[in-house]
Amino acid sequence: MAIIIDGKAEAALAIDAVKASHATFEAESGIKAGLAVVIVGDDPASHAYVGAKGRMAKECGFHSVQHTLPRETSQLDLLRLIEALNADPVIHGILVQLPLPDHLDAEPVIQSIRPEKDVDGLHVMNAGDLATGLISCTPAGAMLLVSRIHGRDLSGLNAVVVGRSNLFGKPMAQLLLDANATVTMAHSRTLDLPAVCRRADILVAAVGRAELIKADWVKPGATVIDVGINRIAAPERGEGRTRIIGDVDFSGCKEIAGAITPVPGGVGPMTISMLMNNTLAAAKMSAARPLQQHWFPLSSPFG
Ligand code: GUN
């Protein structure tokens, strides 16, 4: 039977570290980390996530604001709000909750966020490892769980990421690669997906298909990280009730794997703690920047 990786406990440890570090930062600098979360429309699941992010930001001692825009908000109005938040000195992190309503194009919105305020890590400058070191929250959380089992150096290990989304699969593969794993990205067009998965020492599932990954797809002793969030009917809980399950058949796979994350209670809780960590990092970077801006002209031959 596998080690069940406790994402709630890991997330709580990460939040404790953020709270302590923020308290010191605030005492020394007089600056509170500021997080703005933008949500468009009234999708109940998105509102639940955004509410949790705002509450956690407050619990960490941050300045936390939520902008709730009506479903019919135009692209231009959304871009104007981002521009205002980009210019607002008390806001260090901006997150636009996805998905946006269909008439809005998410990509230009995400790319309009200043990279140093992109606490989601989705700006090309961050995704490409070029700018601020703000890493996309869910992959960062999943990596932290992987490191609890394997340490930070994954040399010699085969990792398979099932799913190639911009939000998760691609940045996760990059992080695994950065940690020296040998990485395969699998997806809906991969030939013989079970055989590819069976080669994985670290198997990461993020496809959005309930219980796709079966016990006989798992290499004995492998670490299985389940990023899926699938809502299914749960008539056993009463009429009309639902529950959340992952992309992994947990009850079967836990008998084969060496370590496995449950859903809920695995990767999910890590995402918010990584968001808080990124917001604090963004605030610290912003506090350090005026000093650099002073220095540069003085030391520059053009100054
Ligand atoms: N919707 C679901 N997960 C996420 C996330 O990590 N970031 C954003 N912005 N939206 C999401």
Short mmCIF file of C-alpha atoms and ligand atoms in Angstrom, two decimals:
data_model
loop_
_atom_site.label_atom_id
_atom_site.label_comp_id
_atom_site.label_asym_id
_atom_site.label_seq_id
_atom_site.Cartn_x
_atom_site.Cartn_y
_atom_site.Cartn_z
CA MET A 1 0.00 0.00 0.00
CA ALA A 2 1.34 3.39 -1.05
CA ILE A 3 2.26 6.38 1.09
CA ILE A 4 -0.74 8.72 0.81
CA ILE A 5 0.75 12.18 0.26
CA ASP A 6 -1.04 14.65 2.53
CA GLY A 7 -1.39 17.83 0.46
CA LYS A 8 -3.36 19.57 3.21
CA ALA A 9 -0.56 19.12 5.73
CA GLU A 10 2.09 20.20 3.20
CA ALA A 11 0.04 23.24 2.22
CA ALA A 12 -0.40 24.19 5.90
CA LEU A 13 3.39 24.04 6.39
CA ALA A 14 3.91 26.25 3.33
CA ILE A 15 1.30 28.75 4.57
CA ASP A 16 2.95 28.90 8.02
CA ALA A 17 6.25 29.73 6.32
CA VAL A 18 4.59 32.45 4.21
CA LYS A 19 2.88 33.99 7.27
CA ALA A 20 6.12 34.12 9.24
CA SER A 21 8.13 35.52 6.34
CA HIS A 22 5.45 38.11 5.54
CA ALA A 23 5.31 39.26 9.16
CA THR A 24 9.08 39.88 9.14
CA PHE A 25 8.92 41.57 5.72
CA GLU A 26 6.10 43.85 6.80
CA ALA A 27 7.83 44.76 10.07
CA GLU A 28 11.06 45.62 8.23
CA SER A 29 9.64 47.38 5.17
CA GLY A 30 6.25 48.67 6.29
CA ILE A 31 4.83 47.05 3.15
CA LYS A 32 1.91 44.61 3.09
CA ALA A 33 1.88 42.17 0.16
CA GLY A 34 -1.13 43.02 -2.02
CA LEU A 35 -3.10 40.52 -4.09
CA ALA A 36 -5.86 41.42 -6.57
CA VAL A 37 -8.04 38.60 -7.87
CA VAL A 38 -10.24 39.29 -10.89
CA ILE A 39 -13.26 37.15 -11.70
CA VAL A 40 -15.64 37.63 -14.61
CA GLY A 41 -19.10 36.08 -14.55
CA ASP A 42 -20.88 33.92 -12.02
CA ASP A 43 -19.55 30.39 -12.39
CA PRO A 44 -20.08 28.95 -8.87
CA ALA A 45 -16.93 26.76 -8.87
CA SER A 46 -14.74 29.70 -9.93
CA HIS A 47 -16.33 31.90 -7.24
CA ALA A 48 -15.60 29.23 -4.65
CA TYR A 49 -11.90 29.08 -5.68
CA VAL A 50 -11.57 32.86 -5.77
CA GLY A 51 -13.24 33.24 -2.37
CA ALA A 52 -10.77 30.74 -0.91
CA LYS A 53 -7.82 32.63 -2.43
CA GLY A 54 -9.00 35.94 -0.95
CA ARG A 55 -9.61 34.43 2.48
CA MET A 56 -6.18 32.83 2.53
CA ALA A 57 -4.53 36.10 1.46
CA LYS A 58 -6.17 37.85 4.43
CA GLU A 59 -5.15 35.03 6.75
CA CYS A 60 -1.54 35.53 5.61
CA GLY A 61 -1.85 39.20 6.56
CA PHE A 62 -1.92 40.46 2.96
CA HIS A 63 -3.89 43.33 1.49
CA SER A 64 -6.49 41.40 -0.52
CA VAL A 65 -8.94 42.75 -3.09
CA GLN A 66 -11.43 41.00 -5.34
CA HIS A 67 -12.79 42.53 -8.56
CA THR A 68 -16.01 40.82 -9.58
CA LEU A 69 -17.03 41.82 -13.10
CA PRO A 70 -20.32 40.98 -14.81
CA ARG A 71 -20.40 38.21 -17.40
CA GLU A 72 -20.92 40.70 -20.25
CA THR A 73 -17.72 42.66 -19.46
CA SER A 74 -15.88 43.64 -22.67
CA GLN A 75 -12.30 42.70 -23.49
CA LEU A 76 -11.39 46.39 -23.41
CA ASP A 77 -12.86 46.96 -19.95
CA LEU A 78 -11.03 43.92 -18.61
CA LEU A 79 -7.76 45.15 -20.13
CA ARG A 80 -8.36 48.60 -18.58
CA LEU A 81 -8.76 47.02 -15.14
CA ILE A 82 -5.49 45.10 -15.60
CA GLU A 83 -3.78 48.34 -16.63
CA ALA A 84 -5.02 50.04 -13.45
CA LEU A 85 -3.86 47.12 -11.28
CA ASN A 86 -0.49 47.09 -13.08
CA ALA A 87 -0.05 50.73 -12.08
CA ASP A 88 -1.32 50.36 -8.50
CA PRO A 89 1.67 50.37 -6.11
CA VAL A 90 -0.17 48.53 -3.30
CA ILE A 91 -0.95 45.59 -5.59
CA HIS A 92 1.99 43.20 -6.06
CA GLY A 93 0.12 40.23 -7.48
CA ILE A 94 -2.69 40.01 -10.05
CA LEU A 95 -4.63 36.85 -10.80
CA VAL A 96 -7.38 36.58 -13.42
CA GLN A 97 -9.45 33.51 -12.66
CA LEU A 98 -9.81 31.15 -15.63
CA PRO A 99 -11.76 30.14 -17.59
CA LEU A 100 -13.13 33.48 -18.78
CA PRO A 101 -16.56 33.64 -20.46
CA ASP A 102 -16.41 32.52 -24.12
CA HIS A 103 -16.55 36.00 -25.66
CA LEU A 104 -13.31 37.00 -23.90
CA ASP A 105 -9.85 36.05 -25.13
CA ALA A 106 -7.80 35.00 -22.09
CA GLU A 107 -4.35 35.04 -23.67
CA PRO A 108 -4.00 38.81 -24.31
CA VAL A 109 -5.44 39.44 -20.85
CA ILE A 110 -2.84 37.21 -19.17
CA GLN A 111 -0.05 38.69 -21.29
CA SER A 112 -1.12 42.23 -20.34
CA ILE A 113 -0.29 41.57 -16.68
CA ARG A 114 3.14 42.94 -15.81
CA PRO A 115 5.41 39.86 -15.48
CA GLU A 116 6.53 40.91 -12.01
CA LYS A 117 2.88 40.94 -10.86
CA ASP A 118 1.94 37.70 -12.63
CA VAL A 119 1.62 35.55 -9.50
CA ASP A 120 -0.08 32.83 -11.57
CA GLY A 121 3.20 32.38 -13.49
CA LEU A 122 1.34 32.32 -16.80
CA HIS A 123 2.96 35.28 -18.58
CA VAL A 124 5.31 34.08 -21.35
CA MET A 125 8.20 35.78 -19.55
CA ASN A 126 7.55 33.62 -16.47
CA ALA A 127 6.57 30.44 -18.33
CA GLY A 128 9.81 30.75 -20.27
CA ASP A 129 11.84 31.07 -17.05
CA LEU A 130 13.05 34.46 -18.27
CA ALA A 131 11.76 37.06 -15.89
CA THR A 132 10.83 36.91 -12.28
CA GLY A 133 10.97 33.31 -11.17
CA LEU A 134 7.23 33.35 -10.42
CA ILE A 135 6.27 29.75 -11.11
CA SER A 136 2.79 28.64 -12.09
CA CYS A 137 1.06 27.69 -8.82
CA THR A 138 -0.36 24.21 -9.42
CA PRO A 139 2.83 22.83 -11.02
CA ALA A 140 4.89 24.45 -8.24
CA GLY A 141 2.68 22.72 -5.65
CA ALA A 142 2.85 19.37 -7.44
CA MET A 143 6.66 19.67 -7.62
CA LEU A 144 6.87 20.35 -3.90
CA LEU A 145 4.98 17.09 -3.28
CA VAL A 146 7.27 15.22 -5.68
CA SER A 147 10.29 16.61 -3.83
CA ARG A 148 8.93 15.30 -0.51
CA ILE A 149 9.26 11.77 -1.92
CA HIS A 150 12.30 12.02 -4.22
CA GLY A 151 14.20 15.13 -3.08
CA ARG A 152 14.95 18.00 -5.44
CA ASP A 153 17.22 16.13 -7.84
CA LEU A 154 15.31 13.71 -10.06
CA SER A 155 18.37 12.48 -12.00
CA GLY A 156 17.82 9.04 -13.47
CA LEU A 157 14.04 9.05 -12.95
CA ASN A 158 11.48 8.79 -15.74
CA ALA A 159 8.59 11.22 -15.39
CA VAL A 160 5.45 11.06 -17.52
CA VAL A 161 3.03 13.99 -17.61
CA VAL A 162 -0.36 13.06 -19.06
CA GLY A 163 -1.98 16.25 -20.40
CA ARG A 164 -0.39 19.18 -22.24
CA SER A 165 -2.31 22.25 -21.06
CA ASN A 166 -0.63 25.64 -20.81
CA LEU A 167 -1.98 26.01 -17.27
CA PHE A 168 -0.45 22.79 -15.99
CA GLY A 169 1.04 20.10 -18.28
CA LYS A 170 3.63 22.21 -20.08
CA PRO A 171 4.98 24.08 -17.02
CA MET A 172 4.98 20.82 -15.00
CA ALA A 173 7.07 19.08 -17.66
CA GLN A 174 9.48 22.04 -17.61
CA LEU A 175 9.87 21.88 -13.82
CA LEU A 176 10.50 18.13 -13.90
CA LEU A 177 13.07 18.67 -16.64
CA ASP A 178 14.73 21.44 -14.61
CA ALA A 179 15.00 18.92 -11.75
CA ASN A 180 16.89 16.52 -14.10
CA ALA A 181 14.06 14.00 -14.68
CA THR A 182 13.75 12.36 -18.09
CA VAL A 183 10.37 13.69 -19.15
CA THR A 184 7.72 12.37 -21.52
CA MET A 185 4.61 14.40 -22.27
CA ALA A 186 1.67 12.17 -23.14
CA HIS A 187 -1.75 13.28 -24.36
CA SER A 188 -4.92 12.18 -26.09
CA ARG A 189 -3.05 11.34 -29.32
CA THR A 190 -0.34 9.25 -27.61
CA LEU A 191 -0.14 5.68 -28.86
CA ASP A 192 -0.57 3.03 -26.15
CA LEU A 193 -0.93 5.43 -23.23
CA PRO A 194 -0.98 2.61 -20.62
CA ALA A 195 2.44 1.38 -21.80
CA VAL A 196 3.87 4.92 -21.70
CA CYS A 197 2.53 5.42 -18.16
CA ARG A 198 4.00 2.10 -17.00
CA ARG A 199 7.50 3.46 -17.73
CA ALA A 200 7.01 6.31 -15.24
CA ASP A 201 8.77 6.51 -11.90
CA ILE A 202 6.80 9.73 -11.46
CA LEU A 203 3.38 9.72 -13.13
CA VAL A 204 1.50 13.02 -13.25
CA ALA A 205 -2.10 12.99 -14.48
CA ALA A 206 -3.80 16.21 -15.61
CA VAL A 207 -6.24 15.35 -18.38
CA GLY A 208 -9.63 16.06 -16.84
CA ARG A 209 -10.93 12.49 -17.40
CA ALA A 210 -12.30 10.89 -14.25
CA GLU A 211 -10.29 7.84 -13.14
CA LEU A 212 -8.60 7.43 -16.53
CA ILE A 213 -5.36 6.08 -15.00
CA LYS A 214 -5.86 2.46 -13.91
CA ALA A 215 -3.84 0.29 -11.52
CA ASP A 216 -2.25 -1.70 -14.36
CA TRP A 217 -0.93 1.56 -15.92
CA VAL A 218 1.23 2.17 -12.85
CA LYS A 219 4.78 0.88 -12.41
CA PRO A 220 5.08 -0.82 -9.00
CA GLY A 221 6.53 1.67 -6.50
CA ALA A 222 5.93 4.73 -8.72
CA THR A 223 4.91 8.12 -7.37
CA VAL A 224 1.49 9.12 -8.73
CA ILE A 225 0.44 12.77 -8.69
CA ASP A 226 -3.22 13.37 -9.52
CA VAL A 227 -4.07 16.88 -10.68
CA GLY A 228 -7.57 16.03 -11.94
CA ILE A 229 -10.65 17.70 -10.53
CA ASN A 230 -13.74 15.97 -11.92
CA ARG A 231 -17.18 16.54 -10.45
CA ILE A 232 -19.41 13.48 -10.65
CA ALA A 233 -22.90 12.65 -9.45
CA ALA A 234 -22.97 11.17 -5.93
CA PRO A 235 -26.53 9.87 -5.39
CA GLU A 236 -25.27 7.99 -2.31
CA ARG A 237 -24.93 11.42 -0.64
CA GLY A 238 -28.50 12.37 -1.50
CA GLU A 239 -30.40 13.47 -4.55
CA GLY A 240 -28.59 15.96 -6.79
CA ARG A 241 -25.38 15.76 -4.72
CA THR A 242 -21.95 15.58 -6.35
CA ARG A 243 -18.39 14.79 -5.34
CA ILE A 244 -14.92 15.44 -6.73
CA ILE A 245 -12.69 12.67 -8.05
CA GLY A 246 -9.32 12.73 -9.78
CA ASP A 247 -7.90 11.49 -13.08
CA VAL A 248 -6.50 8.44 -11.25
CA ASP A 249 -8.40 5.37 -10.06
CA PHE A 250 -7.18 5.97 -6.51
CA SER A 251 -8.43 2.79 -4.85
CA GLY A 252 -6.77 0.56 -7.47
CA CYS A 253 -3.56 2.57 -7.97
CA LYS A 254 -2.76 2.98 -4.27
CA GLU A 255 -2.17 -0.77 -4.09
CA ILE A 256 0.57 -0.56 -6.78
CA ALA A 257 2.12 2.89 -6.35
CA GLY A 258 4.87 3.76 -3.84
CA ALA A 259 3.29 7.14 -3.10
CA ILE A 260 0.08 8.75 -4.34
CA THR A 261 -1.87 11.98 -3.91
CA PRO A 262 -5.59 11.71 -3.08
CA VAL A 263 -8.32 13.90 -4.61
CA PRO A 264 -9.41 15.94 -2.80
CA GLY A 265 -6.61 16.67 -0.34
CA GLY A 266 -3.58 16.23 -2.59
CA VAL A 267 -2.38 18.78 -5.14
CA GLY A 268 -5.46 21.02 -4.76
CA PRO A 269 -4.58 22.59 -1.39
CA MET A 270 -1.02 23.25 -2.62
CA THR A 271 -2.15 25.65 -5.36
CA ILE A 272 -3.38 28.34 -2.98
CA SER A 273 -0.30 28.09 -0.78
CA MET A 274 1.95 28.53 -3.84
CA LEU A 275 -0.13 31.57 -4.87
CA MET A 276 0.51 33.12 -1.44
CA ASN A 277 4.19 32.30 -1.78
CA ASN A 278 4.34 33.99 -5.21
CA THR A 279 2.48 37.06 -3.93
CA LEU A 280 4.96 37.47 -1.08
CA ALA A 281 7.87 36.96 -3.52
CA ALA A 282 6.39 39.62 -5.85
CA ALA A 283 6.04 42.08 -2.94
CA LYS A 284 9.64 41.46 -1.88
CA MET A 285 10.86 41.96 -5.46
CA SER A 286 8.92 45.19 -5.72
CA ALA A 287 10.40 46.44 -2.43
CA ALA A 288 13.89 45.69 -3.74
CA ARG A 289 13.32 47.41 -7.09
CA PRO A 290 13.45 51.12 -6.14
CA LEU A 291 16.96 50.49 -4.79
CA GLN A 292 18.02 48.95 -8.10
CA GLN A 293 16.44 51.84 -9.99
CA HIS A 294 18.48 54.26 -7.87
CA TRP A 295 21.65 52.37 -8.44
CA PHE A 296 21.39 51.87 -12.15
CA PRO A 297 21.44 55.52 -13.29
CA LEU A 298 24.23 56.37 -10.86
CA SER A 299 26.44 53.56 -12.08
CA SER A 300 25.45 53.83 -15.72
CA PRO A 301 27.67 55.74 -18.14
CA PHE A 302 24.43 57.14 -19.59
CA GLY A 303 23.11 58.36 -16.22
N1 GUN B 1 -8.61 28.20 -12.81
C1 GUN B 1 -8.32 26.98 -12.34
N2 GUN B 1 -7.04 26.93 -11.88
C2 GUN B 1 -6.54 28.17 -12.07
C3 GUN B 1 -5.27 28.75 -11.79
O1 GUN B 1 -4.33 28.13 -11.28
N3 GUN B 1 -5.14 30.06 -12.13
C4 GUN B 1 -6.15 30.77 -12.71
N4 GUN B 1 -5.91 32.05 -13.02
N5 GUN B 1 -7.33 30.26 -12.98
C5 GUN B 1 -7.52 28.97 -12.66
#
